[in-house]
PDB file of N, CA, C and O in Angstrom:
ATOM      1  N   MET A   1     -22.349  -7.778   9.177  1.00  0.00           N
ATOM      2  CA  MET A   1     -22.852  -7.286   7.850  1.00  0.00           C
ATOM      3  C   MET A   1     -23.560  -6.014   7.961  1.00  0.00           C
ATOM      4  O   MET A   1     -24.346  -5.798   8.927  1.00  0.00           O
ATOM      5  N   ASP A   2     -23.277  -5.080   7.081  1.00  0.00           N
ATOM      6  CA  ASP A   2     -23.934  -3.777   7.180  1.00  0.00           C
ATOM      7  C   ASP A   2     -24.264  -3.338   5.701  1.00  0.00           C
ATOM      8  O   ASP A   2     -23.569  -3.656   4.737  1.00  0.00           O
ATOM      9  N   GLU A   3     -25.313  -2.480   5.546  1.00  0.00           N
ATOM     10  CA  GLU A   3     -25.727  -1.918   4.343  1.00  0.00           C
ATOM     11  C   GLU A   3     -25.869  -0.443   4.494  1.00  0.00           C
ATOM     12  O   GLU A   3     -26.405   0.043   5.518  1.00  0.00           O
ATOM     13  N   SER A   4     -25.458   0.345   3.451  1.00  0.00           N
ATOM     14  CA  SER A   4     -25.537   1.751   3.533  1.00  0.00           C
ATOM     15  C   SER A   4     -25.935   2.320   2.159  1.00  0.00           C
ATOM     16  O   SER A   4     -25.128   2.194   1.204  1.00  0.00           O
ATOM     17  N   PRO A   5     -27.166   2.898   1.916  1.00  0.00           N
ATOM     18  CA  PRO A   5     -27.518   3.453   0.696  1.00  0.00           C
ATOM     19  C   PRO A   5     -26.903   4.851   0.517  1.00  0.00           C
ATOM     20  O   PRO A   5     -26.788   5.587   1.504  1.00  0.00           O
ATOM     21  N   LYS A   6     -26.330   5.178  -0.675  1.00  0.00           N
ATOM     22  CA  LYS A   6     -25.647   6.424  -0.917  1.00  0.00           C
ATOM     23  C   LYS A   6     -26.214   7.095  -2.143  1.00  0.00           C
ATOM     24  O   LYS A   6     -26.435   6.392  -3.118  1.00  0.00           O
ATOM     25  N   GLN A   7     -26.393   8.438  -2.093  1.00  0.00           N
ATOM     26  CA  GLN A   7     -26.830   9.146  -3.236  1.00  0.00           C
ATOM     27  C   GLN A   7     -25.632   9.552  -4.097  1.00  0.00           C
ATOM     28  O   GLN A   7     -24.587  10.014  -3.543  1.00  0.00           O
ATOM     29  N   LEU A   8     -25.689   9.329  -5.395  1.00  0.00           N
ATOM     30  CA  LEU A   8     -24.492   9.631  -6.222  1.00  0.00           C
ATOM     31  C   LEU A   8     -24.802  11.036  -6.901  1.00  0.00           C
ATOM     32  O   LEU A   8     -25.942  11.216  -7.519  1.00  0.00           O
ATOM     33  N   ILE A   9     -23.891  11.914  -6.777  1.00  0.00           N
ATOM     34  CA  ILE A   9     -24.123  13.307  -7.233  1.00  0.00           C
ATOM     35  C   ILE A   9     -22.917  13.814  -8.055  1.00  0.00           C
ATOM     36  O   ILE A   9     -21.835  13.239  -7.883  1.00  0.00           O
ATOM     37  N   ALA A  10     -23.148  14.682  -8.934  1.00  0.00           N
ATOM     38  CA  ALA A  10     -22.062  15.279  -9.685  1.00  0.00           C
ATOM     39  C   ALA A  10     -22.123  16.851  -9.661  1.00  0.00           C
ATOM     40  O   ALA A  10     -23.233  17.365  -9.571  1.00  0.00           O
ATOM     41  N   GLU A  11     -21.018  17.454  -9.646  1.00  0.00           N
ATOM     42  CA  GLU A  11     -20.959  18.913  -9.638  1.00  0.00           C
ATOM     43  C   GLU A  11     -21.432  19.432 -11.004  1.00  0.00           C
ATOM     44  O   GLU A  11     -21.114  18.831 -12.077  1.00  0.00           O
ATOM     45  N   THR A  12     -22.177  20.575 -10.979  1.00  0.00           N
ATOM     46  CA  THR A  12     -22.678  21.107 -12.271  1.00  0.00           C
ATOM     47  C   THR A  12     -21.847  22.310 -12.716  1.00  0.00           C
ATOM     48  O   THR A  12     -21.856  22.716 -13.834  1.00  0.00           O
ATOM     49  N   LYS A  13     -21.128  22.901 -11.744  1.00  0.00           N
ATOM     50  CA  LYS A  13     -20.325  24.080 -12.100  1.00  0.00           C
ATOM     51  C   LYS A  13     -18.897  23.885 -11.580  1.00  0.00           C
ATOM     52  O   LYS A  13     -18.646  23.182 -10.639  1.00  0.00           O
ATOM     53  N   ILE A  14     -17.897  24.505 -12.255  1.00  0.00           N
ATOM     54  CA  ILE A  14     -16.583  24.404 -11.961  1.00  0.00           C
ATOM     55  C   ILE A  14     -16.218  25.187 -10.723  1.00  0.00           C
ATOM     56  O   ILE A  14     -16.671  26.383 -10.656  1.00  0.00           O
ATOM     57  N   PRO A  15     -15.579  24.701  -9.713  1.00  0.00           N
ATOM     58  CA  PRO A  15     -15.311  25.450  -8.471  1.00  0.00           C
ATOM     59  C   PRO A  15     -14.426  26.709  -8.781  1.00  0.00           C
ATOM     60  O   PRO A  15     -13.606  26.668  -9.744  1.00  0.00           O
ATOM     61  N   ILE A  16     -14.603  27.663  -8.042  1.00  0.00           N
ATOM     62  CA  ILE A  16     -13.763  28.950  -8.175  1.00  0.00           C
ATOM     63  C   ILE A  16     -12.543  28.623  -7.387  1.00  0.00           C
ATOM     64  O   ILE A  16     -12.532  28.260  -6.165  1.00  0.00           O
ATOM     65  N   PRO A  17     -11.271  28.720  -8.012  1.00  0.00           N
ATOM     66  CA  PRO A  17     -10.089  28.335  -7.384  1.00  0.00           C
ATOM     67  C   PRO A  17      -9.726  29.342  -6.213  1.00  0.00           C
ATOM     68  O   PRO A  17     -10.245  30.435  -6.181  1.00  0.00           O
ATOM     69  N   CYS A  18      -8.928  28.849  -5.316  1.00  0.00           N
ATOM     70  CA  CYS A  18      -8.594  29.686  -4.155  1.00  0.00           C
ATOM     71  C   CYS A  18      -7.604  30.825  -4.626  1.00  0.00           C
ATOM     72  O   CYS A  18      -6.890  30.790  -5.587  1.00  0.00           O
ATOM     73  N   SER A  19      -7.767  31.955  -3.925  1.00  0.00           N
ATOM     74  CA  SER A  19      -6.921  33.096  -4.199  1.00  0.00           C
ATOM     75  C   SER A  19      -6.117  33.319  -2.927  1.00  0.00           C
ATOM     76  O   SER A  19      -6.293  32.674  -1.853  1.00  0.00           O
ATOM     77  N   SER A  20      -5.316  34.314  -2.886  1.00  0.00           N
ATOM     78  CA  SER A  20      -4.452  34.681  -1.728  1.00  0.00           C
ATOM     79  C   SER A  20      -5.381  34.899  -0.507  1.00  0.00           C
ATOM     80  O   SER A  20      -6.219  35.831  -0.496  1.00  0.00           O
ATOM     81  N   GLY A  21      -5.165  34.071   0.491  1.00  0.00           N
ATOM     82  CA  GLY A  21      -5.904  34.234   1.762  1.00  0.00           C
ATOM     83  C   GLY A  21      -7.304  33.674   1.776  1.00  0.00           C
ATOM     84  O   GLY A  21      -7.994  33.873   2.868  1.00  0.00           O
ATOM     85  N   LYS A  22      -7.794  33.109   0.686  1.00  0.00           N
ATOM     86  CA  LYS A  22      -9.150  32.654   0.694  1.00  0.00           C
ATOM     87  C   LYS A  22      -9.184  31.171   0.138  1.00  0.00           C
ATOM     88  O   LYS A  22      -8.280  30.742  -0.607  1.00  0.00           O
ATOM     89  N   THR A  23     -10.135  30.452   0.608  1.00  0.00           N
ATOM     90  CA  THR A  23     -10.260  29.026   0.191  1.00  0.00           C
ATOM     91  C   THR A  23     -11.029  28.927  -1.051  1.00  0.00           C
ATOM     92  O   THR A  23     -11.727  29.884  -1.539  1.00  0.00           O
ATOM     93  N   ALA A  24     -10.961  27.762  -1.728  1.00  0.00           N
ATOM     94  CA  ALA A  24     -11.701  27.581  -2.983  1.00  0.00           C
ATOM     95  C   ALA A  24     -13.244  27.595  -2.670  1.00  0.00           C
ATOM     96  O   ALA A  24     -13.653  27.290  -1.516  1.00  0.00           O
ATOM     97  N   ARG A  25     -14.006  28.008  -3.594  1.00  0.00           N
ATOM     98  CA  ARG A  25     -15.471  28.137  -3.356  1.00  0.00           C
ATOM     99  C   ARG A  25     -16.201  27.235  -4.270  1.00  0.00           C
ATOM    100  O   ARG A  25     -15.846  27.031  -5.456  1.00  0.00           O
ATOM    101  N   TYR A  26     -17.207  26.537  -3.733  1.00  0.00           N
ATOM    102  CA  TYR A  26     -18.029  25.518  -4.461  1.00  0.00           C
ATOM    103  C   TYR A  26     -19.533  25.979  -4.422  1.00  0.00           C
ATOM    104  O   TYR A  26     -19.964  26.466  -3.418  1.00  0.00           O
ATOM    105  N   ASP A  27     -20.154  25.678  -5.589  1.00  0.00           N
ATOM    106  CA  ASP A  27     -21.590  26.032  -5.638  1.00  0.00           C
ATOM    107  C   ASP A  27     -22.393  24.835  -4.977  1.00  0.00           C
ATOM    108  O   ASP A  27     -21.912  23.726  -5.058  1.00  0.00           O
ATOM    109  N   TYR A  28     -23.533  25.126  -4.495  1.00  0.00           N
ATOM    110  CA  TYR A  28     -24.346  24.031  -3.824  1.00  0.00           C
ATOM    111  C   TYR A  28     -25.128  23.291  -4.859  1.00  0.00           C
ATOM    112  O   TYR A  28     -25.761  22.282  -4.521  1.00  0.00           O
ATOM    113  N   GLU A  29     -25.207  23.764  -6.053  1.00  0.00           N
ATOM    114  CA  GLU A  29     -25.965  23.033  -7.103  1.00  0.00           C
ATOM    115  C   GLU A  29     -25.246  21.789  -7.519  1.00  0.00           C
ATOM    116  O   GLU A  29     -24.079  21.681  -7.670  1.00  0.00           O
ATOM    117  N   TYR A  30     -26.099  20.702  -7.737  1.00  0.00           N
ATOM    118  CA  TYR A  30     -25.543  19.478  -8.134  1.00  0.00           C
ATOM    119  C   TYR A  30     -26.519  18.777  -9.026  1.00  0.00           C
ATOM    120  O   TYR A  30     -27.695  19.061  -9.106  1.00  0.00           O
ATOM    121  N   LYS A  31     -26.024  17.762  -9.755  1.00  0.00           N
ATOM    122  CA  LYS A  31     -26.803  16.881 -10.635  1.00  0.00           C
ATOM    123  C   LYS A  31     -26.968  15.510  -9.957  1.00  0.00           C
ATOM    124  O   LYS A  31     -25.954  14.910  -9.526  1.00  0.00           O
ATOM    125  N   ARG A  32     -28.201  15.009  -9.794  1.00  0.00           N
ATOM    126  CA  ARG A  32     -28.377  13.694  -9.219  1.00  0.00           C
ATOM    127  C   ARG A  32     -28.152  12.611 -10.200  1.00  0.00           C
ATOM    128  O   ARG A  32     -28.641  12.572 -11.347  1.00  0.00           O
ATOM    129  N   CYS A  33     -27.321  11.681  -9.829  1.00  0.00           N
ATOM    130  CA  CYS A  33     -26.869  10.539 -10.662  1.00  0.00           C
ATOM    131  C   CYS A  33     -27.333   9.236 -10.266  1.00  0.00           C
ATOM    132  O   CYS A  33     -26.814   8.231 -10.648  1.00  0.00           O
ATOM    133  N   GLY A  34     -28.353   9.129  -9.390  1.00  0.00           N
ATOM    134  CA  GLY A  34     -28.967   7.898  -8.930  1.00  0.00           C
ATOM    135  C   GLY A  34     -28.441   7.531  -7.533  1.00  0.00           C
ATOM    136  O   GLY A  34     -27.882   8.407  -6.801  1.00  0.00           O
ATOM    137  N   VAL A  35     -28.698   6.261  -7.138  1.00  0.00           N
ATOM    138  CA  VAL A  35     -28.247   5.866  -5.824  1.00  0.00           C
ATOM    139  C   VAL A  35     -27.551   4.425  -6.059  1.00  0.00           C
ATOM    140  O   VAL A  35     -27.637   3.759  -7.038  1.00  0.00           O
ATOM    141  N   CYS A  36     -26.761   4.111  -4.956  1.00  0.00           N
ATOM    142  CA  CYS A  36     -26.206   2.743  -4.940  1.00  0.00           C
ATOM    143  C   CYS A  36     -26.217   2.300  -3.529  1.00  0.00           C
ATOM    144  O   CYS A  36     -26.527   3.038  -2.585  1.00  0.00           O
ATOM    145  N   ASN A  37     -25.982   1.016  -3.339  1.00  0.00           N
ATOM    146  CA  ASN A  37     -25.982   0.449  -1.987  1.00  0.00           C
ATOM    147  C   ASN A  37     -24.617  -0.171  -1.726  1.00  0.00           C
ATOM    148  O   ASN A  37     -24.088  -0.887  -2.571  1.00  0.00           O
ATOM    149  N   ILE A  38     -24.049   0.150  -0.591  1.00  0.00           N
ATOM    150  CA  ILE A  38     -22.749  -0.358  -0.236  1.00  0.00           C
ATOM    151  C   ILE A  38     -22.927  -1.430   0.853  1.00  0.00           C
ATOM    152  O   ILE A  38     -23.595  -1.159   1.864  1.00  0.00           O
ATOM    153  N   PHE A  39     -22.473  -2.622   0.592  1.00  0.00           N
ATOM    154  CA  PHE A  39     -22.608  -3.717   1.498  1.00  0.00           C
ATOM    155  C   PHE A  39     -21.210  -4.059   2.050  1.00  0.00           C
ATOM    156  O   PHE A  39     -20.292  -4.121   1.330  1.00  0.00           O
ATOM    157  N   LEU A  40     -21.150  -4.382   3.324  1.00  0.00           N
ATOM    158  CA  LEU A  40     -19.863  -4.732   4.075  1.00  0.00           C
ATOM    159  C   LEU A  40     -20.139  -5.963   4.876  1.00  0.00           C
ATOM    160  O   LEU A  40     -21.050  -5.970   5.703  1.00  0.00           O
ATOM    161  N   ALA A  41     -19.287  -6.958   4.748  1.00  0.00           N
ATOM    162  CA  ALA A  41     -19.247  -8.100   5.651  1.00  0.00           C
ATOM    163  C   ALA A  41     -17.868  -8.148   6.205  1.00  0.00           C
ATOM    164  O   ALA A  41     -16.894  -8.110   5.542  1.00  0.00           O
ATOM    165  N   CYS A  42     -17.795  -8.270   7.547  1.00  0.00           N
ATOM    166  CA  CYS A  42     -16.493  -8.179   8.214  1.00  0.00           C
ATOM    167  C   CYS A  42     -16.407  -9.428   9.192  1.00  0.00           C
ATOM    168  O   CYS A  42     -17.281  -9.683   9.924  1.00  0.00           O
ATOM    169  N   GLU A  43     -15.235 -10.052   9.187  1.00  0.00           N
ATOM    170  CA  GLU A  43     -14.919 -11.127  10.094  1.00  0.00           C
ATOM    171  C   GLU A  43     -13.565 -10.804  10.754  1.00  0.00           C
ATOM    172  O   GLU A  43     -12.517 -11.233  10.358  1.00  0.00           O
ATOM    173  N   PRO A  44     -13.634  -9.995  11.865  1.00  0.00           N
ATOM    174  CA  PRO A  44     -12.408  -9.425  12.393  1.00  0.00           C
ATOM    175  C   PRO A  44     -11.383 -10.431  12.935  1.00  0.00           C
ATOM    176  O   PRO A  44     -10.178 -10.296  12.756  1.00  0.00           O
ATOM    177  N   LEU A  45     -11.889 -11.524  13.534  1.00  0.00           N
ATOM    178  CA  LEU A  45     -10.960 -12.483  14.155  1.00  0.00           C
ATOM    179  C   LEU A  45     -10.258 -13.281  13.030  1.00  0.00           C
ATOM    180  O   LEU A  45      -9.141 -13.778  13.261  1.00  0.00           O
ATOM    181  N   ALA A  46     -10.943 -13.406  11.856  1.00  0.00           N
ATOM    182  CA  ALA A  46     -10.264 -14.128  10.753  1.00  0.00           C
ATOM    183  C   ALA A  46      -9.445 -13.172   9.894  1.00  0.00           C
ATOM    184  O   ALA A  46      -8.685 -13.559   8.939  1.00  0.00           O
ATOM    185  N   GLY A  47      -9.622 -11.847  10.171  1.00  0.00           N
ATOM    186  CA  GLY A  47      -8.877 -10.809   9.314  1.00  0.00           C
ATOM    187  C   GLY A  47      -9.461 -10.751   7.967  1.00  0.00           C
ATOM    188  O   GLY A  47      -8.681 -10.352   7.039  1.00  0.00           O
ATOM    189  N   LYS A  48     -10.721 -10.905   7.742  1.00  0.00           N
ATOM    190  CA  LYS A  48     -11.375 -10.895   6.411  1.00  0.00           C
ATOM    191  C   LYS A  48     -12.474  -9.803   6.372  1.00  0.00           C
ATOM    192  O   LYS A  48     -13.176  -9.520   7.397  1.00  0.00           O
ATOM    193  N   ARG A  49     -12.565  -9.173   5.224  1.00  0.00           N
ATOM    194  CA  ARG A  49     -13.715  -8.287   4.977  1.00  0.00           C
ATOM    195  C   ARG A  49     -14.075  -8.301   3.490  1.00  0.00           C
ATOM    196  O   ARG A  49     -13.200  -8.632   2.618  1.00  0.00           O
ATOM    197  N   MET A  50     -15.360  -8.030   3.222  1.00  0.00           N
ATOM    198  CA  MET A  50     -15.812  -8.105   1.817  1.00  0.00           C
ATOM    199  C   MET A  50     -16.709  -6.846   1.648  1.00  0.00           C
ATOM    200  O   MET A  50     -17.659  -6.650   2.390  1.00  0.00           O
ATOM    201  N   VAL A  51     -16.450  -6.049   0.636  1.00  0.00           N
ATOM    202  CA  VAL A  51     -17.265  -4.900   0.262  1.00  0.00           C
ATOM    203  C   VAL A  51     -17.781  -5.022  -1.140  1.00  0.00           C
ATOM    204  O   VAL A  51     -16.974  -5.458  -2.065  1.00  0.00           O
ATOM    205  N   ILE A  52     -18.992  -4.676  -1.304  1.00  0.00           N
ATOM    206  CA  ILE A  52     -19.533  -4.770  -2.736  1.00  0.00           C
ATOM    207  C   ILE A  52     -20.468  -3.532  -2.932  1.00  0.00           C
ATOM    208  O   ILE A  52     -21.160  -3.133  -1.986  1.00  0.00           O
ATOM    209  N   LEU A  53     -20.429  -2.968  -4.121  1.00  0.00           N
ATOM    210  CA  LEU A  53     -21.285  -1.848  -4.521  1.00  0.00           C
ATOM    211  C   LEU A  53     -22.356  -2.343  -5.499  1.00  0.00           C
ATOM    212  O   LEU A  53     -22.027  -3.016  -6.491  1.00  0.00           O
ATOM    213  N   LEU A  54     -23.626  -2.054  -5.321  1.00  0.00           N
ATOM    214  CA  LEU A  54     -24.692  -2.479  -6.174  1.00  0.00           C
ATOM    215  C   LEU A  54     -25.470  -1.183  -6.554  1.00  0.00           C
ATOM    216  O   LEU A  54     -25.829  -0.404  -5.689  1.00  0.00           O
ATOM    217  N   LYS A  55     -25.849  -1.144  -7.842  1.00  0.00           N
ATOM    218  CA  LYS A  55     -26.727  -0.025  -8.308  1.00  0.00           C
ATOM    219  C   LYS A  55     -28.127  -0.332  -7.819  1.00  0.00           C
ATOM    220  O   LYS A  55     -28.511  -1.418  -7.399  1.00  0.00           O
ATOM    221  N   GLU A  56     -28.907   0.724  -7.891  1.00  0.00           N
ATOM    222  CA  GLU A  56     -30.236   0.726  -7.240  1.00  0.00           C
ATOM    223  C   GLU A  56     -31.110  -0.354  -7.850  1.00  0.00           C
ATOM    224  O   GLU A  56     -32.071  -0.768  -7.218  1.00  0.00           O
ATOM    225  N   ASN A  57     -30.986  -0.733  -9.084  1.00  0.00           N
ATOM    226  CA  ASN A  57     -31.945  -1.703  -9.737  1.00  0.00           C
ATOM    227  C   ASN A  57     -31.573  -3.085  -9.625  1.00  0.00           C
ATOM    228  O   ASN A  57     -32.197  -3.967 -10.144  1.00  0.00           O
ATOM    229  N   GLN A  58     -30.458  -3.381  -8.873  1.00  0.00           N
ATOM    230  CA  GLN A  58     -30.039  -4.831  -8.720  1.00  0.00           C
ATOM    231  C   GLN A  58     -30.611  -5.383  -7.456  1.00  0.00           C
ATOM    232  O   GLN A  58     -30.989  -4.626  -6.495  1.00  0.00           O
ATOM    233  N   ALA A  59     -30.800  -6.700  -7.435  1.00  0.00           N
ATOM    234  CA  ALA A  59     -31.316  -7.356  -6.256  1.00  0.00           C
ATOM    235  C   ALA A  59     -30.307  -7.137  -5.146  1.00  0.00           C
ATOM    236  O   ALA A  59     -29.070  -7.233  -5.390  1.00  0.00           O
ATOM    237  N   ARG A  60     -30.771  -6.720  -4.004  1.00  0.00           N
ATOM    238  CA  ARG A  60     -29.737  -6.183  -3.011  1.00  0.00           C
ATOM    239  C   ARG A  60     -29.227  -7.244  -2.109  1.00  0.00           C
ATOM    240  O   ARG A  60     -28.103  -7.710  -2.325  1.00  0.00           O
ATOM    241  N   LEU A  61     -29.898  -7.544  -1.114  1.00  0.00           N
ATOM    242  CA  LEU A  61     -29.417  -8.450  -0.047  1.00  0.00           C
ATOM    243  C   LEU A  61     -29.133  -9.889  -0.575  1.00  0.00           C
ATOM    244  O   LEU A  61     -28.153 -10.582  -0.186  1.00  0.00           O
ATOM    245  N   GLY A  62     -29.933 -10.373  -1.449  1.00  0.00           N
ATOM    246  CA  GLY A  62     -29.733 -11.750  -2.009  1.00  0.00           C
ATOM    247  C   GLY A  62     -28.404 -11.858  -2.819  1.00  0.00           C
ATOM    248  O   GLY A  62     -27.689 -12.885  -2.638  1.00  0.00           O
ATOM    249  N   VAL A  63     -28.054 -10.858  -3.562  1.00  0.00           N
ATOM    250  CA  VAL A  63     -26.800 -10.939  -4.289  1.00  0.00           C
ATOM    251  C   VAL A  63     -25.593 -10.974  -3.379  1.00  0.00           C
ATOM    252  O   VAL A  63     -24.777 -11.777  -3.485  1.00  0.00           O
ATOM    253  N   PHE A  64     -25.689 -10.113  -2.329  1.00  0.00           N
ATOM    254  CA  PHE A  64     -24.563 -10.005  -1.399  1.00  0.00           C
ATOM    255  C   PHE A  64     -24.469 -11.379  -0.558  1.00  0.00           C
ATOM    256  O   PHE A  64     -23.401 -11.858  -0.361  1.00  0.00           O
ATOM    257  N   SER A  65     -25.567 -11.831  -0.068  1.00  0.00           N
ATOM    258  CA  SER A  65     -25.591 -13.074   0.698  1.00  0.00           C
ATOM    259  C   SER A  65     -25.017 -14.272  -0.107  1.00  0.00           C
ATOM    260  O   SER A  65     -24.321 -15.091   0.392  1.00  0.00           O
ATOM    261  N   GLY A  66     -25.442 -14.275  -1.428  1.00  0.00           N
ATOM    262  CA  GLY A  66     -24.874 -15.321  -2.316  1.00  0.00           C
ATOM    263  C   GLY A  66     -23.370 -15.219  -2.480  1.00  0.00           C
ATOM    264  O   GLY A  66     -22.650 -16.189  -2.398  1.00  0.00           O
ATOM    265  N   LYS A  67     -22.814 -14.083  -2.508  1.00  0.00           N
ATOM    266  CA  LYS A  67     -21.386 -13.863  -2.727  1.00  0.00           C
ATOM    267  C   LYS A  67     -20.697 -14.261  -1.436  1.00  0.00           C
ATOM    268  O   LYS A  67     -19.540 -14.820  -1.384  1.00  0.00           O
ATOM    269  N   ILE A  68     -21.195 -13.962  -0.243  1.00  0.00           N
ATOM    270  CA  ILE A  68     -20.665 -14.339   1.064  1.00  0.00           C
ATOM    271  C   ILE A  68     -20.650 -15.886   1.135  1.00  0.00           C
ATOM    272  O   ILE A  68     -19.616 -16.445   1.528  1.00  0.00           O
ATOM    273  N   ALA A  69     -21.696 -16.510   0.809  1.00  0.00           N
ATOM    274  CA  ALA A  69     -21.827 -17.983   0.781  1.00  0.00           C
ATOM    275  C   ALA A  69     -20.804 -18.596  -0.099  1.00  0.00           C
ATOM    276  O   ALA A  69     -20.136 -19.588   0.251  1.00  0.00           O
ATOM    277  N   LEU A  70     -20.635 -18.040  -1.363  1.00  0.00           N
ATOM    278  CA  LEU A  70     -19.671 -18.525  -2.284  1.00  0.00           C
ATOM    279  C   LEU A  70     -18.217 -18.449  -1.710  1.00  0.00           C
ATOM    280  O   LEU A  70     -17.394 -19.338  -1.882  1.00  0.00           O
ATOM    281  N   GLN A  71     -17.934 -17.236  -1.057  1.00  0.00           N
ATOM    282  CA  GLN A  71     -16.553 -17.046  -0.502  1.00  0.00           C
ATOM    283  C   GLN A  71     -16.372 -18.084   0.569  1.00  0.00           C
ATOM    284  O   GLN A  71     -15.187 -18.591   0.747  1.00  0.00           O
ATOM    285  N   ARG A  72     -17.293 -18.342   1.431  1.00  0.00           N
ATOM    286  CA  ARG A  72     -17.198 -19.294   2.476  1.00  0.00           C
ATOM    287  C   ARG A  72     -16.913 -20.709   1.969  1.00  0.00           C
ATOM    288  O   ARG A  72     -16.118 -21.496   2.514  1.00  0.00           O
ATOM    289  N   GLU A  73     -17.605 -21.074   0.833  1.00  0.00           N
ATOM    290  CA  GLU A  73     -17.478 -22.319   0.201  1.00  0.00           C
ATOM    291  C   GLU A  73     -16.096 -22.523  -0.250  1.00  0.00           C
ATOM    292  O   GLU A  73     -15.409 -23.542  -0.060  1.00  0.00           O
ATOM    293  N   ASN A  74     -15.571 -21.512  -0.946  1.00  0.00           N
ATOM    294  CA  ASN A  74     -14.191 -21.589  -1.533  1.00  0.00           C
ATOM    295  C   ASN A  74     -13.118 -21.635  -0.451  1.00  0.00           C
ATOM    296  O   ASN A  74     -12.072 -22.253  -0.648  1.00  0.00           O
ATOM    297  N   ALA A  75     -13.354 -21.013   0.754  1.00  0.00           N
ATOM    298  CA  ALA A  75     -12.443 -21.022   1.783  1.00  0.00           C
ATOM    299  C   ALA A  75     -12.346 -22.432   2.391  1.00  0.00           C
ATOM    300  O   ALA A  75     -11.238 -22.711   2.897  1.00  0.00           O
ATOM    301  N   ASN A  76     -13.446 -23.123   2.481  1.00  0.00           N
ATOM    302  CA  ASN A  76     -13.471 -24.384   3.030  1.00  0.00           C
ATOM    303  C   ASN A  76     -12.846 -25.540   2.156  1.00  0.00           C
ATOM    304  O   ASN A  76     -12.428 -26.560   2.636  1.00  0.00           O
ATOM    305  N   ASN A  77     -12.707 -25.296   0.905  1.00  0.00           N
ATOM    306  CA  ASN A  77     -12.148 -26.266  -0.006  1.00  0.00           C
ATOM    307  C   ASN A  77     -10.698 -26.161  -0.087  1.00  0.00           C
ATOM    308  O   ASN A  77     -10.001 -25.343   0.032  1.00  0.00           O
TER     309      ASN A  77
END
């Protein structure tokens, strides 16, 4: 099981398209759109994996642990 927080950003300006012999240009300015948490549970020998994204204001590990437990219950039935 692994958790990784990520910042969500959006571009504020349209990139300048590439021209002959030059690559496209991007501005470094961005708009912050919050954060999210990416959770991953992996069971390599069984060939299973589970990924879930949660917004910053949701209960984090408890929600993911509950979903893992529910998936295990359903697999045993």
